[in-house]
Amino acid sequence: MKYTDFFKERILKLEENKLISIIEQLRLQLCNMAKEKGISHTSVLELSQELDEYIVQYVHKYGGKNFKITE
């Protein structure tokens, strides 16, 4: 593996981890907001749609590998 390839791979992994982190943060926010406001509240639905966009982005970019949902 070339030196530059090594760093490109590391950057991609960091980007993947950042995206997973954003998804997890939004998921936790969504759960808390849904408990507080109810699942049909406008702000809950908007946050759910935002989370969906990040998940779709992740799946398109990484094919869903290494994506684990925590409880």
PDB file of N, CA and C in Angstrom:
ATOM      1  N   MET A   1       0.846  -1.187   0.000  1.00  0.00           N
ATOM      2  CA  MET A   1       0.000   0.000   0.000  1.00  0.00           C
ATOM      3  C   MET A   1       0.882   1.237   0.000  1.00  0.00           C
ATOM      4  N   LYS A   2       0.570   2.159  -0.893  1.00  0.00           N
ATOM      5  CA  LYS A   2       1.332   3.397  -0.956  1.00  0.00           C
ATOM      6  C   LYS A   2       0.988   4.283   0.232  1.00  0.00           C
ATOM      7  N   TYR A   3       1.912   5.143   0.548  1.00  0.00           N
ATOM      8  CA  TYR A   3       1.754   6.080   1.655  1.00  0.00           C
ATOM      9  C   TYR A   3       0.482   6.909   1.504  1.00  0.00           C
ATOM     10  N   THR A   4       0.242   7.464   0.302  1.00  0.00           N
ATOM     11  CA  THR A   4      -0.947   8.293   0.078  1.00  0.00           C
ATOM     12  C   THR A   4      -2.225   7.474   0.172  1.00  0.00           C
ATOM     13  N   ASP A   5      -2.197   6.229  -0.295  1.00  0.00           N
ATOM     14  CA  ASP A   5      -3.368   5.364  -0.186  1.00  0.00           C
ATOM     15  C   ASP A   5      -3.718   5.105   1.268  1.00  0.00           C
ATOM     16  N   PHE A   6      -2.697   4.945   2.086  1.00  0.00           N
ATOM     17  CA  PHE A   6      -2.906   4.718   3.509  1.00  0.00           C
ATOM     18  C   PHE A   6      -3.692   5.874   4.130  1.00  0.00           C
ATOM     19  N   PHE A   7      -3.296   7.110   3.815  1.00  0.00           N
ATOM     20  CA  PHE A   7      -3.964   8.273   4.384  1.00  0.00           C
ATOM     21  C   PHE A   7      -5.348   8.483   3.803  1.00  0.00           C
ATOM     22  N   LYS A   8      -5.534   8.194   2.531  1.00  0.00           N
ATOM     23  CA  LYS A   8      -6.871   8.276   1.933  1.00  0.00           C
ATOM     24  C   LYS A   8      -7.816   7.305   2.639  1.00  0.00           C
ATOM     25  N   GLU A   9      -7.324   6.114   2.908  1.00  0.00           N
ATOM     26  CA  GLU A   9      -8.127   5.106   3.600  1.00  0.00           C
ATOM     27  C   GLU A   9      -8.462   5.563   5.019  1.00  0.00           C
ATOM     28  N   ARG A  10      -7.500   6.153   5.685  1.00  0.00           N
ATOM     29  CA  ARG A  10      -7.729   6.657   7.052  1.00  0.00           C
ATOM     30  C   ARG A  10      -8.770   7.774   7.064  1.00  0.00           C
ATOM     31  N   ILE A  11      -8.685   8.674   6.087  1.00  0.00           N
ATOM     32  CA  ILE A  11      -9.640   9.779   6.005  1.00  0.00           C
ATOM     33  C   ILE A  11     -11.043   9.241   5.752  1.00  0.00           C
ATOM     34  N   LEU A  12     -11.174   8.277   4.845  1.00  0.00           N
ATOM     35  CA  LEU A  12     -12.476   7.681   4.576  1.00  0.00           C
ATOM     36  C   LEU A  12     -13.044   7.025   5.823  1.00  0.00           C
ATOM     37  N   LYS A  13     -12.204   6.362   6.591  1.00  0.00           N
ATOM     38  CA  LYS A  13     -12.652   5.707   7.819  1.00  0.00           C
ATOM     39  C   LYS A  13     -13.115   6.755   8.841  1.00  0.00           C
ATOM     40  N   LEU A  14     -12.387   7.858   8.929  1.00  0.00           N
ATOM     41  CA  LEU A  14     -12.793   8.934   9.838  1.00  0.00           C
ATOM     42  C   LEU A  14     -14.133   9.513   9.416  1.00  0.00           C
ATOM     43  N   GLU A  15     -14.323   9.696   8.104  1.00  0.00           N
ATOM     44  CA  GLU A  15     -15.592  10.209   7.605  1.00  0.00           C
ATOM     45  C   GLU A  15     -16.729   9.244   7.935  1.00  0.00           C
ATOM     46  N   GLU A  16     -16.464   7.947   7.773  1.00  0.00           N
ATOM     47  CA  GLU A  16     -17.473   6.943   8.082  1.00  0.00           C
ATOM     48  C   GLU A  16     -17.831   6.977   9.564  1.00  0.00           C
ATOM     49  N   ASN A  17     -16.825   7.041  10.403  1.00  0.00           N
ATOM     50  CA  ASN A  17     -17.061   7.081  11.846  1.00  0.00           C
ATOM     51  C   ASN A  17     -17.817   8.346  12.251  1.00  0.00           C
ATOM     52  N   LYS A  18     -17.527   9.467  11.617  1.00  0.00           N
ATOM     53  CA  LYS A  18     -18.225  10.724  11.909  1.00  0.00           C
ATOM     54  C   LYS A  18     -19.700  10.603  11.530  1.00  0.00           C
ATOM     55  N   LEU A  19     -19.963  10.020  10.376  1.00  0.00           N
ATOM     56  CA  LEU A  19     -21.340   9.843   9.931  1.00  0.00           C
ATOM     57  C   LEU A  19     -22.109   8.917  10.877  1.00  0.00           C
ATOM     58  N   ILE A  20     -21.478   7.848  11.305  1.00  0.00           N
ATOM     59  CA  ILE A  20     -22.102   6.939  12.269  1.00  0.00           C
ATOM     60  C   ILE A  20     -22.383   7.680  13.582  1.00  0.00           C
ATOM     61  N   SER A  21     -21.457   8.518  13.987  1.00  0.00           N
ATOM     62  CA  SER A  21     -21.638   9.288  15.221  1.00  0.00           C
ATOM     63  C   SER A  21     -22.823  10.250  15.110  1.00  0.00           C
ATOM     64  N   ILE A  22     -22.949  10.912  13.971  1.00  0.00           N
ATOM     65  CA  ILE A  22     -24.077  11.823  13.752  1.00  0.00           C
ATOM     66  C   ILE A  22     -25.392  11.053  13.791  1.00  0.00           C
ATOM     67  N   ILE A  23     -25.415   9.907  13.129  1.00  0.00           N
ATOM     68  CA  ILE A  23     -26.625   9.073  13.110  1.00  0.00           C
ATOM     69  C   ILE A  23     -27.004   8.650  14.522  1.00  0.00           C
ATOM     70  N   GLU A  24     -26.033   8.230  15.286  1.00  0.00           N
ATOM     71  CA  GLU A  24     -26.317   7.791  16.658  1.00  0.00           C
ATOM     72  C   GLU A  24     -26.820   8.948  17.521  1.00  0.00           C
ATOM     73  N   GLN A  25     -26.224  10.123  17.385  1.00  0.00           N
ATOM     74  CA  GLN A  25     -26.662  11.292  18.151  1.00  0.00           C
ATOM     75  C   GLN A  25     -28.097  11.675  17.797  1.00  0.00           C
ATOM     76  N   LEU A  26     -28.401  11.685  16.496  1.00  0.00           N
ATOM     77  CA  LEU A  26     -29.755  12.013  16.068  1.00  0.00           C
ATOM     78  C   LEU A  26     -30.757  10.971  16.548  1.00  0.00           C
ATOM     79  N   ARG A  27     -30.356   9.716  16.533  1.00  0.00           N
ATOM     80  CA  ARG A  27     -31.243   8.644  16.986  1.00  0.00           C
ATOM     81  C   ARG A  27     -31.600   8.822  18.459  1.00  0.00           C
ATOM     82  N   LEU A  28     -30.603   9.149  19.268  1.00  0.00           N
ATOM     83  CA  LEU A  28     -30.848   9.373  20.695  1.00  0.00           C
ATOM     84  C   LEU A  28     -31.741  10.600  20.912  1.00  0.00           C
ATOM     85  N   GLN A  29     -31.479  11.673  20.166  1.00  0.00           N
ATOM     86  CA  GLN A  29     -32.325  12.870  20.256  1.00  0.00           C
ATOM     87  C   GLN A  29     -33.765  12.534  19.881  1.00  0.00           C
ATOM     88  N   LEU A  30     -33.910  11.755  18.819  1.00  0.00           N
ATOM     89  CA  LEU A  30     -35.240  11.389  18.345  1.00  0.00           C
ATOM     90  C   LEU A  30     -35.993  10.579  19.400  1.00  0.00           C
ATOM     91  N   CYS A  31     -35.327   9.621  19.994  1.00  0.00           N
ATOM     92  CA  CYS A  31     -35.966   8.808  21.040  1.00  0.00           C
ATOM     93  C   CYS A  31     -36.428   9.676  22.205  1.00  0.00           C
ATOM     94  N   ASN A  32     -35.566  10.562  22.647  1.00  0.00           N
ATOM     95  CA  ASN A  32     -35.911  11.440  23.777  1.00  0.00           C
ATOM     96  C   ASN A  32     -37.043  12.397  23.421  1.00  0.00           C
ATOM     97  N   MET A  33     -36.974  12.972  22.228  1.00  0.00           N
ATOM     98  CA  MET A  33     -38.001  13.904  21.806  1.00  0.00           C
ATOM     99  C   MET A  33     -39.353  13.202  21.642  1.00  0.00           C
ATOM    100  N   ALA A  34     -39.336  11.996  21.099  1.00  0.00           N
ATOM    101  CA  ALA A  34     -40.582  11.240  20.907  1.00  0.00           C
ATOM    102  C   ALA A  34     -41.224  10.900  22.252  1.00  0.00           C
ATOM    103  N   LYS A  35     -40.403  10.575  23.244  1.00  0.00           N
ATOM    104  CA  LYS A  35     -40.931  10.293  24.582  1.00  0.00           C
ATOM    105  C   LYS A  35     -41.555  11.546  25.192  1.00  0.00           C
ATOM    106  N   GLU A  36     -40.923  12.678  24.933  1.00  0.00           N
ATOM    107  CA  GLU A  36     -41.365  13.941  25.521  1.00  0.00           C
ATOM    108  C   GLU A  36     -42.591  14.522  24.809  1.00  0.00           C
ATOM    109  N   LYS A  37     -42.589  14.498  23.465  1.00  0.00           N
ATOM    110  CA  LYS A  37     -43.617  15.192  22.698  1.00  0.00           C
ATOM    111  C   LYS A  37     -44.608  14.273  21.990  1.00  0.00           C
ATOM    112  N   GLY A  38     -44.295  12.992  21.918  1.00  0.00           N
ATOM    113  CA  GLY A  38     -45.145  12.056  21.181  1.00  0.00           C
ATOM    114  C   GLY A  38     -44.648  11.872  19.764  1.00  0.00           C
ATOM    115  N   ILE A  39     -44.921  10.693  19.216  1.00  0.00           N
ATOM    116  CA  ILE A  39     -44.319  10.354  17.926  1.00  0.00           C
ATOM    117  C   ILE A  39     -44.907  11.104  16.734  1.00  0.00           C
ATOM    118  N   SER A  40     -46.052  11.730  16.901  1.00  0.00           N
ATOM    119  CA  SER A  40     -46.654  12.435  15.775  1.00  0.00           C
ATOM    120  C   SER A  40     -46.432  13.954  15.810  1.00  0.00           C
ATOM    121  N   HIS A  41     -45.645  14.417  16.767  1.00  0.00           N
ATOM    122  CA  HIS A  41     -45.352  15.847  16.859  1.00  0.00           C
ATOM    123  C   HIS A  41     -44.504  16.269  15.660  1.00  0.00           C
ATOM    124  N   THR A  42     -44.758  17.467  15.164  1.00  0.00           N
ATOM    125  CA  THR A  42     -44.067  17.968  13.974  1.00  0.00           C
ATOM    126  C   THR A  42     -42.551  17.946  14.114  1.00  0.00           C
ATOM    127  N   SER A  43     -42.041  18.377  15.246  1.00  0.00           N
ATOM    128  CA  SER A  43     -40.583  18.415  15.425  1.00  0.00           C
ATOM    129  C   SER A  43     -39.989  17.006  15.462  1.00  0.00           C
ATOM    130  N   VAL A  44     -40.742  16.039  15.970  1.00  0.00           N
ATOM    131  CA  VAL A  44     -40.283  14.641  15.988  1.00  0.00           C
ATOM    132  C   VAL A  44     -40.222  14.106  14.562  1.00  0.00           C
ATOM    133  N   LEU A  45     -41.238  14.411  13.781  1.00  0.00           N
ATOM    134  CA  LEU A  45     -41.262  13.956  12.386  1.00  0.00           C
ATOM    135  C   LEU A  45     -40.140  14.592  11.566  1.00  0.00           C
ATOM    136  N   GLU A  46     -39.874  15.852  11.810  1.00  0.00           N
ATOM    137  CA  GLU A  46     -38.789  16.535  11.098  1.00  0.00           C
ATOM    138  C   GLU A  46     -37.431  15.939  11.449  1.00  0.00           C
ATOM    139  N   LEU A  47     -37.223  15.669  12.729  1.00  0.00           N
ATOM    140  CA  LEU A  47     -35.969  15.060  13.148  1.00  0.00           C
ATOM    141  C   LEU A  47     -35.832  13.647  12.588  1.00  0.00           C
ATOM    142  N   SER A  48     -36.933  12.931  12.534  1.00  0.00           N
ATOM    143  CA  SER A  48     -36.925  11.590  11.955  1.00  0.00           C
ATOM    144  C   SER A  48     -36.528  11.631  10.482  1.00  0.00           C
ATOM    145  N   GLN A  49     -37.027  12.613   9.761  1.00  0.00           N
ATOM    146  CA  GLN A  49     -36.677  12.763   8.350  1.00  0.00           C
ATOM    147  C   GLN A  49     -35.205  13.116   8.181  1.00  0.00           C
ATOM    148  N   GLU A  50     -34.686  13.953   9.074  1.00  0.00           N
ATOM    149  CA  GLU A  50     -33.266  14.298   9.037  1.00  0.00           C
ATOM    150  C   GLU A  50     -32.411  13.048   9.274  1.00  0.00           C
ATOM    151  N   LEU A  51     -32.797  12.264  10.262  1.00  0.00           N
ATOM    152  CA  LEU A  51     -32.089  11.022  10.553  1.00  0.00           C
ATOM    153  C   LEU A  51     -32.134  10.089   9.348  1.00  0.00           C
ATOM    154  N   ASP A  52     -33.299   9.983   8.720  1.00  0.00           N
ATOM    155  CA  ASP A  52     -33.437   9.148   7.519  1.00  0.00           C
ATOM    156  C   ASP A  52     -32.446   9.562   6.430  1.00  0.00           C
ATOM    157  N   GLU A  53     -32.288  10.859   6.243  1.00  0.00           N
ATOM    158  CA  GLU A  53     -31.365  11.349   5.213  1.00  0.00           C
ATOM    159  C   GLU A  53     -29.928  10.909   5.501  1.00  0.00           C
ATOM    160  N   TYR A  54     -29.523  10.993   6.748  1.00  0.00           N
ATOM    161  CA  TYR A  54     -28.170  10.558   7.112  1.00  0.00           C
ATOM    162  C   TYR A  54     -28.002   9.049   6.925  1.00  0.00           C
ATOM    163  N   ILE A  55     -29.017   8.294   7.271  1.00  0.00           N
ATOM    164  CA  ILE A  55     -28.945   6.842   7.094  1.00  0.00           C
ATOM    165  C   ILE A  55     -28.848   6.487   5.616  1.00  0.00           C
ATOM    166  N   VAL A  56     -29.652   7.128   4.795  1.00  0.00           N
ATOM    167  CA  VAL A  56     -29.600   6.884   3.343  1.00  0.00           C
ATOM    168  C   VAL A  56     -28.225   7.254   2.796  1.00  0.00           C
ATOM    169  N   GLN A  57     -27.693   8.389   3.239  1.00  0.00           N
ATOM    170  CA  GLN A  57     -26.360   8.819   2.813  1.00  0.00           C
ATOM    171  C   GLN A  57     -25.319   7.763   3.193  1.00  0.00           C
ATOM    172  N   TYR A  58     -25.412   7.250   4.414  1.00  0.00           N
ATOM    173  CA  TYR A  58     -24.464   6.235   4.869  1.00  0.00           C
ATOM    174  C   TYR A  58     -24.568   4.970   4.019  1.00  0.00           C
ATOM    175  N   VAL A  59     -25.773   4.506   3.795  1.00  0.00           N
ATOM    176  CA  VAL A  59     -25.971   3.269   3.034  1.00  0.00           C
ATOM    177  C   VAL A  59     -25.474   3.427   1.601  1.00  0.00           C
ATOM    178  N   HIS A  60     -25.738   4.575   0.994  1.00  0.00           N
ATOM    179  CA  HIS A  60     -25.266   4.813  -0.371  1.00  0.00           C
ATOM    180  C   HIS A  60     -23.741   4.858  -0.427  1.00  0.00           C
ATOM    181  N   LYS A  61     -23.147   5.462   0.567  1.00  0.00           N
ATOM    182  CA  LYS A  61     -21.696   5.646   0.558  1.00  0.00           C
ATOM    183  C   LYS A  61     -20.935   4.399   0.994  1.00  0.00           C
ATOM    184  N   TYR A  62     -21.465   3.689   1.982  1.00  0.00           N
ATOM    185  CA  TYR A  62     -20.717   2.576   2.570  1.00  0.00           C
ATOM    186  C   TYR A  62     -21.428   1.233   2.453  1.00  0.00           C
ATOM    187  N   GLY A  63     -22.588   1.216   1.858  1.00  0.00           N
ATOM    188  CA  GLY A  63     -23.300  -0.043   1.658  1.00  0.00           C
ATOM    189  C   GLY A  63     -23.810  -0.686   2.940  1.00  0.00           C
ATOM    190  N   GLY A  64     -23.875   0.077   4.022  1.00  0.00           N
ATOM    191  CA  GLY A  64     -24.412  -0.450   5.267  1.00  0.00           C
ATOM    192  C   GLY A  64     -23.432  -1.280   6.076  1.00  0.00           C
ATOM    193  N   LYS A  65     -22.217  -1.458   5.598  1.00  0.00           N
ATOM    194  CA  LYS A  65     -21.253  -2.264   6.364  1.00  0.00           C
ATOM    195  C   LYS A  65     -20.884  -1.551   7.658  1.00  0.00           C
ATOM    196  N   ASN A  66     -20.637  -2.312   8.669  1.00  0.00           N
ATOM    197  CA  ASN A  66     -20.219  -1.804   9.985  1.00  0.00           C
ATOM    198  C   ASN A  66     -21.261  -0.939  10.675  1.00  0.00           C
ATOM    199  N   PHE A  67     -22.471  -0.902  10.157  1.00  0.00           N
ATOM    200  CA  PHE A  67     -23.507  -0.075  10.774  1.00  0.00           C
ATOM    201  C   PHE A  67     -24.263  -0.907  11.796  1.00  0.00           C
ATOM    202  N   LYS A  68     -24.109  -0.531  13.056  1.00  0.00           N
ATOM    203  CA  LYS A  68     -24.759  -1.272  14.135  1.00  0.00           C
ATOM    204  C   LYS A  68     -25.599  -0.311  14.946  1.00  0.00           C
ATOM    205  N   ILE A  69     -26.823  -0.695  15.162  1.00  0.00           N
ATOM    206  CA  ILE A  69     -27.725   0.118  15.977  1.00  0.00           C
ATOM    207  C   ILE A  69     -27.565  -0.316  17.425  1.00  0.00           C
ATOM    208  N   THR A  70     -27.338   0.661  18.287  1.00  0.00           N
ATOM    209  CA  THR A  70     -27.201   0.349  19.717  1.00  0.00           C
ATOM    210  C   THR A  70     -28.531   0.599  20.402  1.00  0.00           C
ATOM    211  N   GLU A  71     -28.708  -0.036  21.503  1.00  0.00           N
ATOM    212  CA  GLU A  71     -29.967   0.111  22.265  1.00  0.00           C
ATOM    213  C   GLU A  71     -29.803   1.201  23.296  1.00  0.00           C
TER     214      GLU A  71
END
